Each structure stands twice: as structure tokens, then as C-alpha cells.
Amino acid sequence: MSTRIFGSGIKRREDPRLITGEARYTDDIKLQGALHMAVVRSPYAHARIVSIDASAAADLPGVRAIFTGSDIGDLAGLPTAWLIPESDLKTPEHPALASDVVRYVGDGVAIVLADSRYQAQDAADAVLVDYEELPVVVDPHEAAQAGAPQLHADVEGNIAFRWAPFDKDASDAVFAAADVVVSERILQQRLLPTAMEPRAASAQYNAATGELTLWCTSQNPHIHRFIVSAVTGLPENKVRVIAPEVGGGFGSKIPCYPDEALVSWAAMKLGVPIRWAETRSENYLTTIHGRDHVQFVDMAASNDGKILGVRATVYAGMGAYLSTAAPGIPTILHGLLYVGPYTIDNVYCESIGVMTNATPTDAYRGAGRPEATFLLERMMDKVADALDMDPVALRRQNLIPPFADGYDVAAGLTYDSGDYEAAFDKALAMAGYDDFRAQQTQALQEGRYLGIGVTAYTEMCGLGPSQVAGAVGFQGGLWESATVRVTPTGKVQALIGASPHGQGSETTLAQIISSELGFPVDDIEVIHGDTTETPMGWGTYGSRTTPVTGAALAQASRKLKEKARVLAAHLMEANPDDIEYADGSFSVKGSPDQAQSIQDVALMAHLAWNMPEGMDPGFEESQFYDPPNFVYPFGTHIAIVEVDPVTGSIDLQRYIAVDDCGPQINPEIVAGQIHGGVVQGVAQALCEGVIYDDNGQLLTGTMLDYCMPKADMFPNFELGETVTPSPHHPVGVKGVGETGTIASTPTVYNAVLDALSPLGVAQIDMPLTAAKVWQAIQNANGGN
Amino acid sequence: MWPQQFDYQRADSVESALAAIGDNGKFLAGGHSLLPAMKLRLSTPDQLVDISRIDALRGISSNGNLSIGGAATHAEIAASAAVGAACPALAQACGMVGDQAVRNFGTLGGNIAHADPASDPPTALVACGATIHIQGADGSRSVGAQDFFVDLFETDLQDGELITSISLPDCSDCQCAYVKLPHPASRYAIVGVAVCLKMNGGTCAQADVAVGGATVKAVKCAGAAAALVGSSLDDAALAAAAAALSDDIGDWLTGDVAYPEAYRSAMAGVFLKRAISAASS
């Protein structure tokens, strides 16, 4: 075993169980005597419940109980856990079942508990609900206008919050004095997270002990425990939340949903285990959606290409209720990112959270930062166009110069480290930018429309210092804790409070421990996803598990290493200062034949036959780690596309991504994260998008209509990296889980608009479907 | 995705299948249209009669005319040398249905009985003059593909009837092709066009054209065909055919929010040209 395990692209240790079908997900857990829950859901986007008649349903075979909203008075409503300060935030009641008014298609009105899932669904279909339809609004900008249908009596004008902690006068002054101002209305369409595993929840309650166990698809079981305790009234130490194998989340498994509360409540009420798993159709209706911004954006520049300011008014669709973290997404995680990698001295964001008759939105991969990066990069291209400058030259001129330890930006953040131009140059060299422009000109003469998009980005992740969390209203901390526990035979259990669900963290975190302590990586198990087994943690999201949990594990490992050094010295009757360590072995300086392996030391610590004075037995250390700052990965992405002007179809020909996430623990896993992120982001640009009709019916309710990206849409990605360590992180790493999604959407969008520019097309709402591109070409030149 | 309760039985002959079907039964072949509809409870048969293993419904034969069993799979048809020689447009269309797993299960008879307007094979069958052979309790009958497809998800097939085979005139002296613009989500046709041309020297002696995807059913396009006949398939003829095509499909045109009628109509003309180009190459 070599310390070079850090940086090695070893295979993911999770994969054998995942690819052989041996992984156990929530719905794989069979509970003796369990009843199955089906939820009766509203077919209307906004309606008053006149009456509910469950009598026929109750008589069907296998039906054990049916409950409506009026039966669950002892189950508290779902809380919102990100309370943005100074935003006049309203948090409308979110009951687990609607008893008065339904506010989106899919809102639950009753639950059926039956012996089998088929019987539960039969009975759910037989519950007769009489509705009186109410007017509907789904567009967040429309919903914020006077006269729009109102969703909640206590949310006047549907405005849940209005957040703008910036100096408006200063912004106005910059724009008034600027040589050039470009403007655009940008639509960040709604997206469906579409984790491969839909949500599921099962609960079991022991009335004698008062203990509830909840198995659920969670990215943060400790937060789920916190919320389930709050809504059921059970003490937190009587609630055990287990996130077994979780098949992806992309943010959609952060929130606590009505369904998790309902299985818990029903298990307590009926005294039998309750199981529930959503169908894909339910997933599309009721699991949170992402994005949904209508943005009005301006960028100011001087004639010589200096970007002077950016400002935006953002109408952010919250959907029918405020989901767990929803208010934080279009505010803290969005407006603070308007500087990007550029020397922009003035930013202003007014973000308005708007209730609509649609599925609640919340964090979706990137969460606020893709929406910021897109507007910034779109406006950079528009400024370049207005100034008749090369968009690459414009970006280069405005990049923040290299810095290694802290850089304050106008939005109030302090970036940790960056060398933006290095990544920029590398990506441009890989793409052959100058040659491409010549090819593009040549192709145009042949009637072919090629385009290139170049995005420079930085983003804030590794969430984050708890003090900042408190200051911005996040109802929790953002530290992580971890325990490194070594058994007498020298095998390692690493217990973490975070809850990875597909990221490969069991591999990367084991690599950190292995490189710190010298245990072979195969001797290290990373244990997560159970509030009783693991120490407290705030969860896996915001590209934070490697930066925060990884730091906790590195520091716990270092404590153990120090203990091992002192114990090894004692065992070898040497001075601790004379002990040398290499590759899991402690030896006395000058006498290399005398050595104690880390495994020897661990055994002796457990036996405790011969301990130094004052040293406790055992070989285990825990560490709470609260990061002193966020981490700020960065890079440059480039896309080359060809547009068929006859059909509007887009061919993505090349995709170049140069990302800097500090030293890479496992380059294969980093590449996998970038590949997946790029695919998700490109899909937003080209094909994904929720469509509601005017009645709030989801028209993209299945994968027949909602376009998931497919492998044949993509070329082989060309990846490169630069390495700029984070100055504050114990091993220098930054998060990389969201960079692909953050950078790729504007990259491909700008490439397509570059290709269309000779045809006079300047703007198309995403996604850039063939029909929309074709229509834009027709509109621009009358079809000629 | 939890269907209502239903019974299932497997039939070993066409006769036993017809005897078993009952008033609210459905024939099950590949199940790739029926089972999703049942899982969504859009279709609620009380029993399924599985016809997928009836030998008489399987297989592809060619003696002059081409005869394809109703339960032949898309994969079998796409890979069949006989189909490839006699009617390449149908082989191409069957090769574009779903993905390989879908093609391995889904059957041509099931496909056309379902009559999804965006499916590929119906368009090829209409262009190539296929005949659908049907058996019911009262005997057997045959109907031309053009008349078989009636409207959106509606065919000439009556309750309790079974598609036993599909026959096609030998087209080995034709040039035929099927091309489509796939929907990015489902890969069904936004527009699909099949052409079948007989060339006499450099002149088009006979032409058949059909459009699907853009229309509520596979539509035979006589106007476009007439514009091609007698021409050398030059640009002027192609433009005239594309213009005539929009009239041919006008009454049947359909669209949705993402791909509206105007786009589909325009693309029908574009893909007519691409189909002719594919057929001629």
C-alpha cells in the first residue's frame, strides 16, 4: 500500500453491488405484516375540496384504513427550513394531506392502507372526491401580477419573499453611467430531477418502546430525523431514520415530503409497518422540480469591454408550497454568484419567490448557481455582440487575476483560490479556438451553420461554514462529523453523518483515510445512512461531502496517526520525536529494521497491555469539522455545435471541459461527475423542460414527452484539468459534483446562438428544441 | 404503475385464442403498447390472451408476395433478408421502433392494432400497399392498409378480431425508403415519410407516398405522388410534391405544444425529399 492511493483512479467500490442488482433500496426492505399505502392525489391544480366519499373504497378487498386530511390533525404540517432573513418571508401551511384546498396536480387528499399495493391502488381509485375548481396560475411572473389567482390567504399577492440585499442606488448609478447596457428576459425552465430510483418510504413503530424506524430515500437522514420528530411529536432520540441504498437524488431527496410523514403517522396510528413507493408518474407530479425562473437581466459595460455591473429581477417559482430548502435556492445560492470569475464590481439581484399552482421546487443539481452562471454567460456574449468584440477576448479581459488565498468579490463572498486564465487558456487550446473561427467562416460559405460557446465559471460549494448558514437563515448547521474506528485486527470502519447516494464517496473517502493512515483501501468500510449507527451530519448535497466530510475524516485520521506515533514510540522504547512514518509503518529514525505497522499499533491500542502513561486504550477518533469558508471550483467549458437550418436540429459535435477542483482524489470519479453533470446541463439547454397547460396539468408527465438526455446526443467529452488547491481545506480539495451542470447549459446555449447569429436569431427560450429553433429562423428571416 | 386485476391465458392456436377472448379481453403479443396502458389504467381488460407463441402467427415467407405473421417481431422483420429485398422501407421502419429490447418483443400485428399515429411501421405499410389479414369468430377477411388505419388509435379491427398476417406486393423493382424525424424524448416519429417509387429510365413511372407522425394516422398522399410521376425527381418536381403533400395531410395534421402542426407540416415536406433521396441512393 502506497500513499499514492490519493490521486489514483481506482474502481468505485460501490459498483459491484449496484451493477449486479445486490444493492438494497428502501423498497427492497420487506417488513412482516406491512400494509401498503397509496395516496389519492388531486387531478386539479387548484380546487376546493367539497366532499370526500371513501365508503365504496373502504369496502374493497384488503383495505384496512382510509384517512383524509381531517383525520390527521395530530400530524403537523411540513416545515420550511431555510428562512431567508430580511425578505419578508411567508411560510404558508403545508399539511401532509390537503383538507380544504388543493394547490397542484398531485396534492394528496387521502391515503389508503391495504394488504397489497394493487389493492391500495384499486381503493385509491375508488375514493370519490368532489372538487370545485378554482382559477389556476403556473407561470411565476404572471402569478406575481395584480389580479392573479391567489394560492394562500397568508401569502399576499403570492409573494412568499422578496430578497435584495444589495445597494440599488449604487447599481442604478453604474447602469446610468455605462456606455453599453444589454438586456434579456431569460427563462430558466422547470426541470424534473428524475433520479433513477423514485422516492420510497417505509415505517415501523414499536408502541412499547415508543421508537419509530423510518427507511426512506434521503440525502440527509439526520435532517429527516429532525423533521419527522417535529411533525410526529416523537422525541428525536426515539426516531431512527435509515437511508439504505439511495439511487440518485440530484437534490430531490433533500426535502422531507408529506409521504414520509404519512407513513410514519400511519405506522404509529395502526401499529403495523407501512410501505410506500412512488411510481414514475407520481415522481414527476410530486417530487420537487428544479429551476423555474423568469429573469429580467441587464449587464453594463464600457466601450473598451470592461464589465461594470450586472443586475437582475428574478421571479422564482416556488410551486404550491415552500419545500424544505426552497427559499435558499434562488437567493443565497443564486444572487451571490453574479460576479462569477470576473472583476465585476457591482451586482444587484432582486429575487422574488412566487407561489404557483405547480409542484414545489427546491434544490436541483447546482441549485441556484446554474441559473446565475447562465445569465452571466449569456449576457457576456450579448455584450461582446454589442461591442463587436470576440466573446473570448471580452471574457479574458475581465477574468480575476490568479489568487492563492482569498479574494473578496462585490457580492460579499470571499473566493478561496483561483487561476481562471490558466483553465481558460487550456480549454481554448484544446478546442483550437482560433482555427475553429476560420472553419466556421468557411462552413458558412457552404451553407453550414457552426457555432461555439465558451463559458468561464466559478461556483460556491462545499456548503459551508455554519456561522454563514445561521446568518442566511438556514435552519441547521453545515458542519460534518466522522468517526474513524479501527478494529483490533486492523480493519477500519469510517462512520459519517453525510449520506452519499451514487457519488462514489465510499471510494474517495476511503482513499483519503488510506492516504492519511496507511491502511489498504480495501480494509476501509465507509458507513453512512443510519441515524443510529452514524454520528450527526447535515447531509450530502451542495458538493459538500468530499470537502466537508472528507476534511473531518482527514483530521480524525491525523489524530489517530498521532496516537499511533506516540504508542509506536512507547512500544519501541523510543522518543516520539524520533519516530518516522511511511506507508503505514512507524520506525525509529536510524534503525529502520525496528518498525511497527499501523495494524500492530491498532492491536496494541486495543489490547492496552502496555500503554504510555495517560494514553487511553482503543483506536478510534472522531472529528467535527466546520469549514472556515466555502470552496470555489472553477474552469472553462467549450461546446461546438452544428445547426441544421432546415429542420432546426442541433448536433453537439465537441465538448471540452477543463475543471479545477484542486487535487483530484480519484480522477475517474471526478471524470464521472463531470460527464454526468455536463449531460444534465446540456439536456437543460437542448431538450429537457416541464410543460404545464393553462389548467396546471403536467403535459410532460412521462418520459414519452419529457426528454431525458440520451447517450447518442453526445460526443466523447474532452476533459482537462488544472490544479489549484483550496488554501483552507486539510487536503486542498474542492467539490466537483455540480460543476458540469453549472457550466454546460450556457456553453451549449451560446454555441447554438452563435451558429444562428448569421440567420438573425438572437434569442430562443430553452430548451432549444428543433421546432423552436426552426420557428426562430422562420421568424428572423421570413423563412428565406 | 399498478394495473387492475386481470386473468391471463396462453393460446396455442388462432381458433383457441378467438374462442377465449370474451367481451373485455385483449390479445397480448409483445405487450409493449398494451402493458404500459394497463399500468396507467388507461386500458383495463379483464383478461389477456397471449398469442405470442402461436406458430401460425409467426414467421415471414416470400413467394412473390411477402407475408409476415401478425406476431412476427420488429427485430425479426428488420433483420429479414426477404423483407429487406422486397420492401426495404418496412425493414427500415421496423428497425426504428423503440430500442433493441422493444423490437425483440414488440410485434407488427400488435403495433398496427394499437395504431399509434407516431409509430413507424404503419407509414411504410400504407406507402407500400400492404394488406392486413384478419380473422374473427365469423371467418377471415382482408383490408388494405390505407383503409385499415381509420383515425387516432382507431382501426378497422373489430372487437374479438385478430390480425393473422400482413402481406405486401413484391416491391423488388421499386425504390422505397422510410425516414423520420424522431421525437427527442420518445424517439417516436414527429414526422415519418415512406416513399415507394418505380423508375423507368430516369423518369418516375409510379410513386406512392405516406406520412405518419405529423398526422393522426398513417396517410396516403396521392397529390404528392402525382407530382412525382412523370418527373425526373428534379428539384422542381420535389418542390411541387412537397407543396402537394401539405394538402394531402392537411385534414389529418396534428401537433402538440412542443412540436406544433406548422412545424410538422413543414418537416413532412423536408422528409419527403430526404425519403426520395434515401430511396434513390
mmCIF file of N, CA, C and O in Angstrom, chain A residues 156-218:
data_model
loop_
_atom_site.group_PDB
_atom_site.id
_atom_site.type_symbol
_atom_site.label_atom_id
_atom_site.label_comp_id
_atom_site.label_asym_id
_atom_site.label_seq_id
_atom_site.Cartn_x
_atom_site.Cartn_y
_atom_site.Cartn_z
ATOM 1 N N GLU A 156 -49.765 37.225 0.571
ATOM 2 C CA GLU A 156 -50.423 38.259 -0.233
ATOM 3 C C GLU A 156 -49.743 38.408 -1.586
ATOM 4 O O GLU A 156 -48.509 38.499 -1.671
ATOM 5 N N GLY A 157 -50.560 38.399 -2.621
ATOM 6 C CA GLY A 157 -50.024 38.558 -3.973
ATOM 7 C C GLY A 157 -49.164 37.390 -4.417
ATOM 8 O O GLY A 157 -48.414 37.515 -5.388
ATOM 9 N N ASN A 158 -49.239 36.258 -3.708
ATOM 10 C CA ASN A 158 -48.432 35.055 -3.985
ATOM 11 C C ASN A 158 -46.934 35.277 -3.745
ATOM 12 O O ASN A 158 -46.121 34.415 -4.115
ATOM 13 N N ILE A 159 -46.580 36.415 -3.166
ATOM 14 C CA ILE A 159 -45.144 36.711 -2.967
ATOM 15 C C ILE A 159 -44.712 36.137 -1.618
ATOM 16 O O ILE A 159 -45.063 36.663 -0.559
ATOM 17 N N ALA A 160 -43.961 35.057 -1.671
ATOM 18 C CA ALA A 160 -43.509 34.415 -0.432
ATOM 19 C C ALA A 160 -42.311 35.141 0.179
ATOM 20 O O ALA A 160 -42.118 35.125 1.396
ATOM 21 N N PHE A 161 -41.498 35.734 -0.680
ATOM 22 C CA PHE A 161 -40.373 36.523 -0.170
ATOM 23 C C PHE A 161 -39.868 37.437 -1.274
ATOM 24 O O PHE A 161 -40.140 37.219 -2.465
ATOM 25 N N ARG A 162 -39.178 38.462 -0.840
ATOM 26 C CA ARG A 162 -38.565 39.415 -1.768
ATOM 27 C C ARG A 162 -37.195 39.714 -1.185
ATOM 28 O O ARG A 162 -37.083 40.327 -0.126
ATOM 29 N N TRP A 163 -36.172 39.263 -1.853
ATOM 30 C CA TRP A 163 -34.809 39.293 -1.297
ATOM 31 C C TRP A 163 -33.935 40.155 -2.205
ATOM 32 O O TRP A 163 -33.843 39.882 -3.397
ATOM 33 N N ALA A 164 -33.328 41.187 -1.646
ATOM 34 C CA ALA A 164 -32.474 42.058 -2.466
ATOM 35 C C ALA A 164 -31.468 42.778 -1.566
ATOM 36 O O ALA A 164 -31.520 44.001 -1.415
ATOM 37 N N PRO A 165 -30.542 42.043 -0.968
ATOM 38 C CA PRO A 165 -29.616 42.684 -0.012
ATOM 39 C C PRO A 165 -28.444 43.388 -0.702
ATOM 40 O O PRO A 165 -27.276 43.136 -0.390
ATOM 41 N N PHE A 166 -28.776 44.201 -1.669
ATOM 42 C CA PHE A 166 -27.737 44.908 -2.421
ATOM 43 C C PHE A 166 -28.086 46.390 -2.472
ATOM 44 O O PHE A 166 -29.224 46.775 -2.205
ATOM 45 N N ASP A 167 -27.123 47.194 -2.841
ATOM 46 C CA ASP A 167 -27.306 48.642 -2.886
ATOM 47 C C ASP A 167 -27.899 49.026 -4.245
ATOM 48 O O ASP A 167 -27.191 49.085 -5.254
ATOM 49 N N LYS A 168 -29.199 49.273 -4.240
ATOM 50 C CA LYS A 168 -29.884 49.547 -5.513
ATOM 51 C C LYS A 168 -29.419 50.861 -6.117
ATOM 52 O O LYS A 168 -29.222 50.958 -7.347
ATOM 53 N N ASP A 169 -29.204 51.860 -5.273
ATOM 54 C CA ASP A 169 -28.777 53.163 -5.794
ATOM 55 C C ASP A 169 -27.426 53.060 -6.490
ATOM 56 O O ASP A 169 -27.219 53.641 -7.566
ATOM 57 N N ALA A 170 -26.530 52.321 -5.867
ATOM 58 C CA ALA A 170 -25.202 52.161 -6.472
ATOM 59 C C ALA A 170 -25.316 51.450 -7.816
ATOM 60 O O ALA A 170 -24.647 51.802 -8.797
ATOM 61 N N SER A 171 -26.178 50.425 -7.847
ATOM 62 C CA SER A 171 -26.379 49.697 -9.096
ATOM 63 C C SER A 171 -26.957 50.618 -10.169
ATOM 64 O O SER A 171 -26.472 50.661 -11.306
ATOM 65 N N ASP A 172 -27.982 51.355 -9.797
ATOM 66 C CA ASP A 172 -28.617 52.263 -10.767
ATOM 67 C C ASP A 172 -27.601 53.268 -11.311
ATOM 68 O O ASP A 172 -27.610 53.596 -12.508
ATOM 69 N N ALA A 173 -26.734 53.755 -10.448
ATOM 70 C CA ALA A 173 -25.733 54.733 -10.871
ATOM 71 C C ALA A 173 -24.778 54.125 -11.890
ATOM 72 O O ALA A 173 -24.421 54.763 -12.894
ATOM 73 N N VAL A 174 -24.369 52.885 -11.650
ATOM 74 C CA VAL A 174 -23.459 52.217 -12.592
ATOM 75 C C VAL A 174 -24.127 52.075 -13.951
ATOM 76 O O VAL A 174 -23.524 52.363 -14.996
ATOM 77 N N PHE A 175 -25.374 51.643 -13.931
ATOM 78 C CA PHE A 175 -26.063 51.430 -15.213
ATOM 79 C C PHE A 175 -26.342 52.755 -15.930
ATOM 80 O O PHE A 175 -26.266 52.818 -17.163
ATOM 81 N N ALA A 176 -26.642 53.786 -15.152
ATOM 82 C CA ALA A 176 -26.927 55.085 -15.776
ATOM 83 C C ALA A 176 -25.697 55.646 -16.471
ATOM 84 O O ALA A 176 -25.804 56.313 -17.511
ATOM 85 N N ALA A 177 -24.530 55.345 -15.923
ATOM 86 C CA ALA A 177 -23.307 55.934 -16.463
ATOM 87 C C ALA A 177 -22.618 55.059 -17.511
ATOM 88 O O ALA A 177 -21.662 55.495 -18.146
ATOM 89 N N ALA A 178 -23.097 53.828 -17.684
ATOM 90 C CA ALA A 178 -22.377 52.875 -18.538
ATOM 91 C C ALA A 178 -22.506 53.241 -20.019
ATOM 92 O O ALA A 178 -23.516 53.793 -20.442
ATOM 93 N N ASP A 179 -21.464 52.908 -20.805
ATOM 94 C CA ASP A 179 -21.527 53.123 -22.251
ATOM 95 C C ASP A 179 -22.568 52.218 -22.892
ATOM 96 O O ASP A 179 -23.270 52.611 -23.807
ATOM 97 N N VAL A 180 -22.578 50.988 -22.435
ATOM 98 C CA VAL A 180 -23.416 49.976 -23.078
ATOM 99 C C VAL A 180 -24.194 49.213 -22.010
ATOM 100 O O VAL A 180 -23.627 48.832 -20.983
ATOM 101 N N VAL A 181 -25.481 49.015 -22.245
ATOM 102 C CA VAL A 181 -26.294 48.138 -21.389
ATOM 103 C C VAL A 181 -27.016 47.146 -22.297
ATOM 104 O O VAL A 181 -27.668 47.557 -23.267
ATOM 105 N N VAL A 182 -26.864 45.884 -22.006
ATOM 106 C CA VAL A 182 -27.619 44.865 -22.755
ATOM 107 C C VAL A 182 -28.635 44.241 -21.810
ATOM 108 O O VAL A 182 -28.402 44.145 -20.597
ATOM 109 N N SER A 183 -29.755 43.816 -22.366
ATOM 110 C CA SER A 183 -30.855 43.316 -21.548
ATOM 111 C C SER A 183 -31.423 42.049 -22.168
ATOM 112 O O SER A 183 -31.412 41.885 -23.389
ATOM 113 N N GLU A 184 -31.926 41.190 -21.330
ATOM 114 C CA GLU A 184 -32.611 39.999 -21.847
ATOM 115 C C GLU A 184 -33.552 39.433 -20.788
ATOM 116 O O GLU A 184 -33.268 39.482 -19.596
ATOM 117 N N ARG A 185 -34.678 38.903 -21.287
ATOM 118 C CA ARG A 185 -35.567 38.121 -20.442
ATOM 119 C C ARG A 185 -35.134 36.667 -20.617
ATOM 120 O O ARG A 185 -35.132 36.143 -21.738
ATOM 121 N N ILE A 186 -34.733 36.063 -19.523
ATOM 122 C CA ILE A 186 -34.219 34.693 -19.588
ATOM 123 C C ILE A 186 -35.178 33.774 -18.863
ATOM 124 O O ILE A 186 -35.579 34.037 -17.723
ATOM 125 N N LEU A 187 -35.537 32.709 -19.539
ATOM 126 C CA LEU A 187 -36.410 31.711 -18.932
ATOM 127 C C LEU A 187 -35.562 30.516 -18.499
ATOM 128 O O LEU A 187 -34.931 29.870 -19.328
ATOM 129 N N GLN A 188 -35.510 30.299 -17.188
ATOM 130 C CA GLN A 188 -34.880 29.082 -16.655
ATOM 131 C C GLN A 188 -36.018 28.095 -16.438
ATOM 132 O O GLN A 188 -36.691 28.115 -15.409
ATOM 133 N N GLN A 189 -36.217 27.240 -17.426
ATOM 134 C CA GLN A 189 -37.413 26.392 -17.381
ATOM 135 C C GLN A 189 -37.352 25.384 -16.230
ATOM 136 O O GLN A 189 -36.294 25.039 -15.747
ATOM 137 N N ARG A 190 -38.533 24.956 -15.833
ATOM 138 C CA ARG A 190 -38.638 23.899 -14.823
ATOM 139 C C ARG A 190 -38.028 22.598 -15.333
ATOM 140 O O ARG A 190 -38.202 22.235 -16.493
ATOM 141 N N LEU A 191 -37.383 21.889 -14.440
ATOM 142 C CA LEU A 191 -36.773 20.604 -14.795
ATOM 143 C C LEU A 191 -37.216 19.534 -13.806
ATOM 144 O O LEU A 191 -37.512 19.831 -12.643
ATOM 145 N N LEU A 192 -37.226 18.300 -14.265
ATOM 146 C CA LEU A 192 -37.559 17.162 -13.407
ATOM 147 C C LEU A 192 -36.261 16.459 -13.019
ATOM 148 O O LEU A 192 -35.516 16.017 -13.895
ATOM 149 N N PRO A 193 -35.986 16.338 -11.726
ATOM 150 C CA PRO A 193 -34.701 15.735 -11.327
ATOM 151 C C PRO A 193 -34.517 14.291 -11.811
ATOM 152 O O PRO A 193 -33.412 13.895 -12.153
ATOM 153 N N THR A 194 -35.561 13.495 -11.828
ATOM 154 C CA THR A 194 -35.505 12.151 -12.414
ATOM 155 C C THR A 194 -34.345 11.305 -11.886
ATOM 156 O O THR A 194 -33.535 10.795 -12.656
ATOM 157 N N ALA A 195 -34.265 11.175 -10.569
ATOM 158 C CA ALA A 195 -33.319 10.197 -10.025
ATOM 159 C C ALA A 195 -33.740 8.806 -10.496
ATOM 160 O O ALA A 195 -34.925 8.541 -10.692
ATOM 161 N N MET A 196 -32.766 7.932 -10.699
ATOM 162 C CA MET A 196 -33.111 6.626 -11.242
ATOM 163 C C MET A 196 -34.064 5.880 -10.314
ATOM 164 O O MET A 196 -34.989 5.220 -10.757
ATOM 165 N N GLU A 197 -33.842 5.981 -9.013
ATOM 166 C CA GLU A 197 -34.768 5.378 -8.052
ATOM 167 C C GLU A 197 -35.814 6.425 -7.648
ATOM 168 O O GLU A 197 -35.466 7.459 -7.092
ATOM 169 N N PRO A 198 -37.090 6.149 -7.901
ATOM 170 C CA PRO A 198 -38.105 7.074 -7.380
ATOM 171 C C PRO A 198 -38.086 7.062 -5.850
ATOM 172 O O PRO A 198 -37.416 6.246 -5.228
ATOM 173 N N ARG A 199 -38.854 7.972 -5.255
ATOM 174 C CA ARG A 199 -38.858 8.028 -3.794
ATOM 175 C C ARG A 199 -39.628 6.857 -3.195
ATOM 176 O O ARG A 199 -40.551 6.323 -3.804
ATOM 177 N N ALA A 200 -39.258 6.503 -1.983
ATOM 178 C CA ALA A 200 -39.956 5.445 -1.255
ATOM 179 C C ALA A 200 -39.783 5.710 0.230
ATOM 180 O O ALA A 200 -38.831 6.384 0.649
ATOM 181 N N ALA A 201 -40.731 5.206 1.027
ATOM 182 C CA ALA A 201 -40.623 5.345 2.478
ATOM 183 C C ALA A 201 -41.370 4.193 3.133
ATOM 184 O O ALA A 201 -42.448 3.798 2.688
ATOM 185 N N SER A 202 -40.768 3.633 4.163
ATOM 186 C CA SER A 202 -41.405 2.589 4.962
ATOM 187 C C SER A 202 -41.173 2.930 6.423
ATOM 188 O O SER A 202 -40.104 3.429 6.783
ATOM 189 N N ALA A 203 -42.187 2.641 7.254
ATOM 190 C CA ALA A 203 -42.056 2.985 8.668
ATOM 191 C C ALA A 203 -42.561 1.847 9.537
ATOM 192 O O ALA A 203 -43.487 1.116 9.169
ATOM 193 N N GLN A 204 -41.938 1.722 10.709
ATOM 194 C CA GLN A 204 -42.318 0.702 11.683
ATOM 195 C C GLN A 204 -42.266 1.363 13.053
ATOM 196 O O GLN A 204 -41.288 2.045 13.376
ATOM 197 N N TYR A 205 -43.306 1.127 13.847
ATOM 198 C CA TYR A 205 -43.383 1.774 15.155
ATOM 199 C C TYR A 205 -43.551 0.714 16.229
ATOM 200 O O TYR A 205 -44.361 -0.206 16.086
ATOM 201 N N ASN A 206 -42.773 0.830 17.274
ATOM 202 C CA ASN A 206 -42.879 -0.082 18.416
ATOM 203 C C ASN A 206 -43.547 0.684 19.553
ATOM 204 O O ASN A 206 -42.939 1.553 20.186
ATOM 205 N N ALA A 207 -44.821 0.345 19.811
ATOM 206 C CA ALA A 207 -45.581 1.110 20.798
ATOM 207 C C ALA A 207 -45.004 0.929 22.200
ATOM 208 O O ALA A 207 -45.104 1.835 23.041
ATOM 209 N N ALA A 208 -44.407 -0.230 22.450
ATOM 210 C CA ALA A 208 -43.873 -0.482 23.790
ATOM 211 C C ALA A 208 -42.671 0.397 24.094
ATOM 212 O O ALA A 208 -42.529 0.926 25.205
ATOM 213 N N THR A 209 -41.807 0.556 23.099
ATOM 214 C CA THR A 209 -40.616 1.379 23.336
ATOM 215 C C THR A 209 -40.812 2.811 22.869
ATOM 216 O O THR A 209 -40.015 3.681 23.194
ATOM 217 N N GLY A 210 -41.855 3.031 22.084
ATOM 218 C CA GLY A 210 -42.078 4.372 21.551
ATOM 219 C C GLY A 210 -41.105 4.747 20.455
ATOM 220 O O GLY A 210 -40.907 5.923 20.177
ATOM 221 N N GLU A 211 -40.522 3.742 19.825
ATOM 222 C CA GLU A 211 -39.496 4.024 18.807
ATOM 223 C C GLU A 211 -40.046 3.851 17.399
ATOM 224 O O GLU A 211 -40.698 2.841 17.099
ATOM 225 N N LEU A 212 -39.751 4.808 16.578
ATOM 226 C CA LEU A 212 -40.141 4.779 15.165
ATOM 227 C C LEU A 212 -38.894 4.602 14.312
ATOM 228 O O LEU A 212 -37.897 5.294 14.511
ATOM 229 N N THR A 213 -38.979 3.632 13.379
ATOM 230 C CA THR A 213 -37.907 3.498 12.391
ATOM 231 C C THR A 213 -38.481 3.855 11.028
ATOM 232 O O THR A 213 -39.518 3.310 10.635
ATOM 233 N N LEU A 214 -37.798 4.761 10.346
ATOM 234 C CA LEU A 214 -38.235 5.192 9.017
ATOM 235 C C LEU A 214 -37.118 4.909 8.024
ATOM 236 O O LEU A 214 -36.009 5.417 8.180
ATOM 237 N N TRP A 215 -37.431 4.057 7.044
ATOM 238 C CA TRP A 215 -36.498 3.844 5.934
ATOM 239 C C TRP A 215 -36.957 4.747 4.808
ATOM 240 O O TRP A 215 -38.144 4.717 4.430
ATOM 241 N N CYS A 216 -36.088 5.571 4.266
ATOM 242 C CA CYS A 216 -36.552 6.433 3.185
ATOM 243 C C CYS A 216 -35.402 6.845 2.278
ATOM 244 O O CYS A 216 -34.228 6.733 2.628
ATOM 245 N N THR A 217 -35.770 7.307 1.125
ATOM 246 C CA THR A 217 -34.824 7.748 0.098
ATOM 247 C C THR A 217 -34.376 9.155 0.468
ATOM 248 O O THR A 217 -35.001 10.126 0.068
ATOM 249 N N SER A 218 -33.299 9.223 1.230
ATOM 250 C CA SER A 218 -32.880 10.508 1.779
ATOM 251 C C SER A 218 -31.423 10.801 1.463
ATOM 252 O O SER A 218 -30.577 9.910 1.518
#
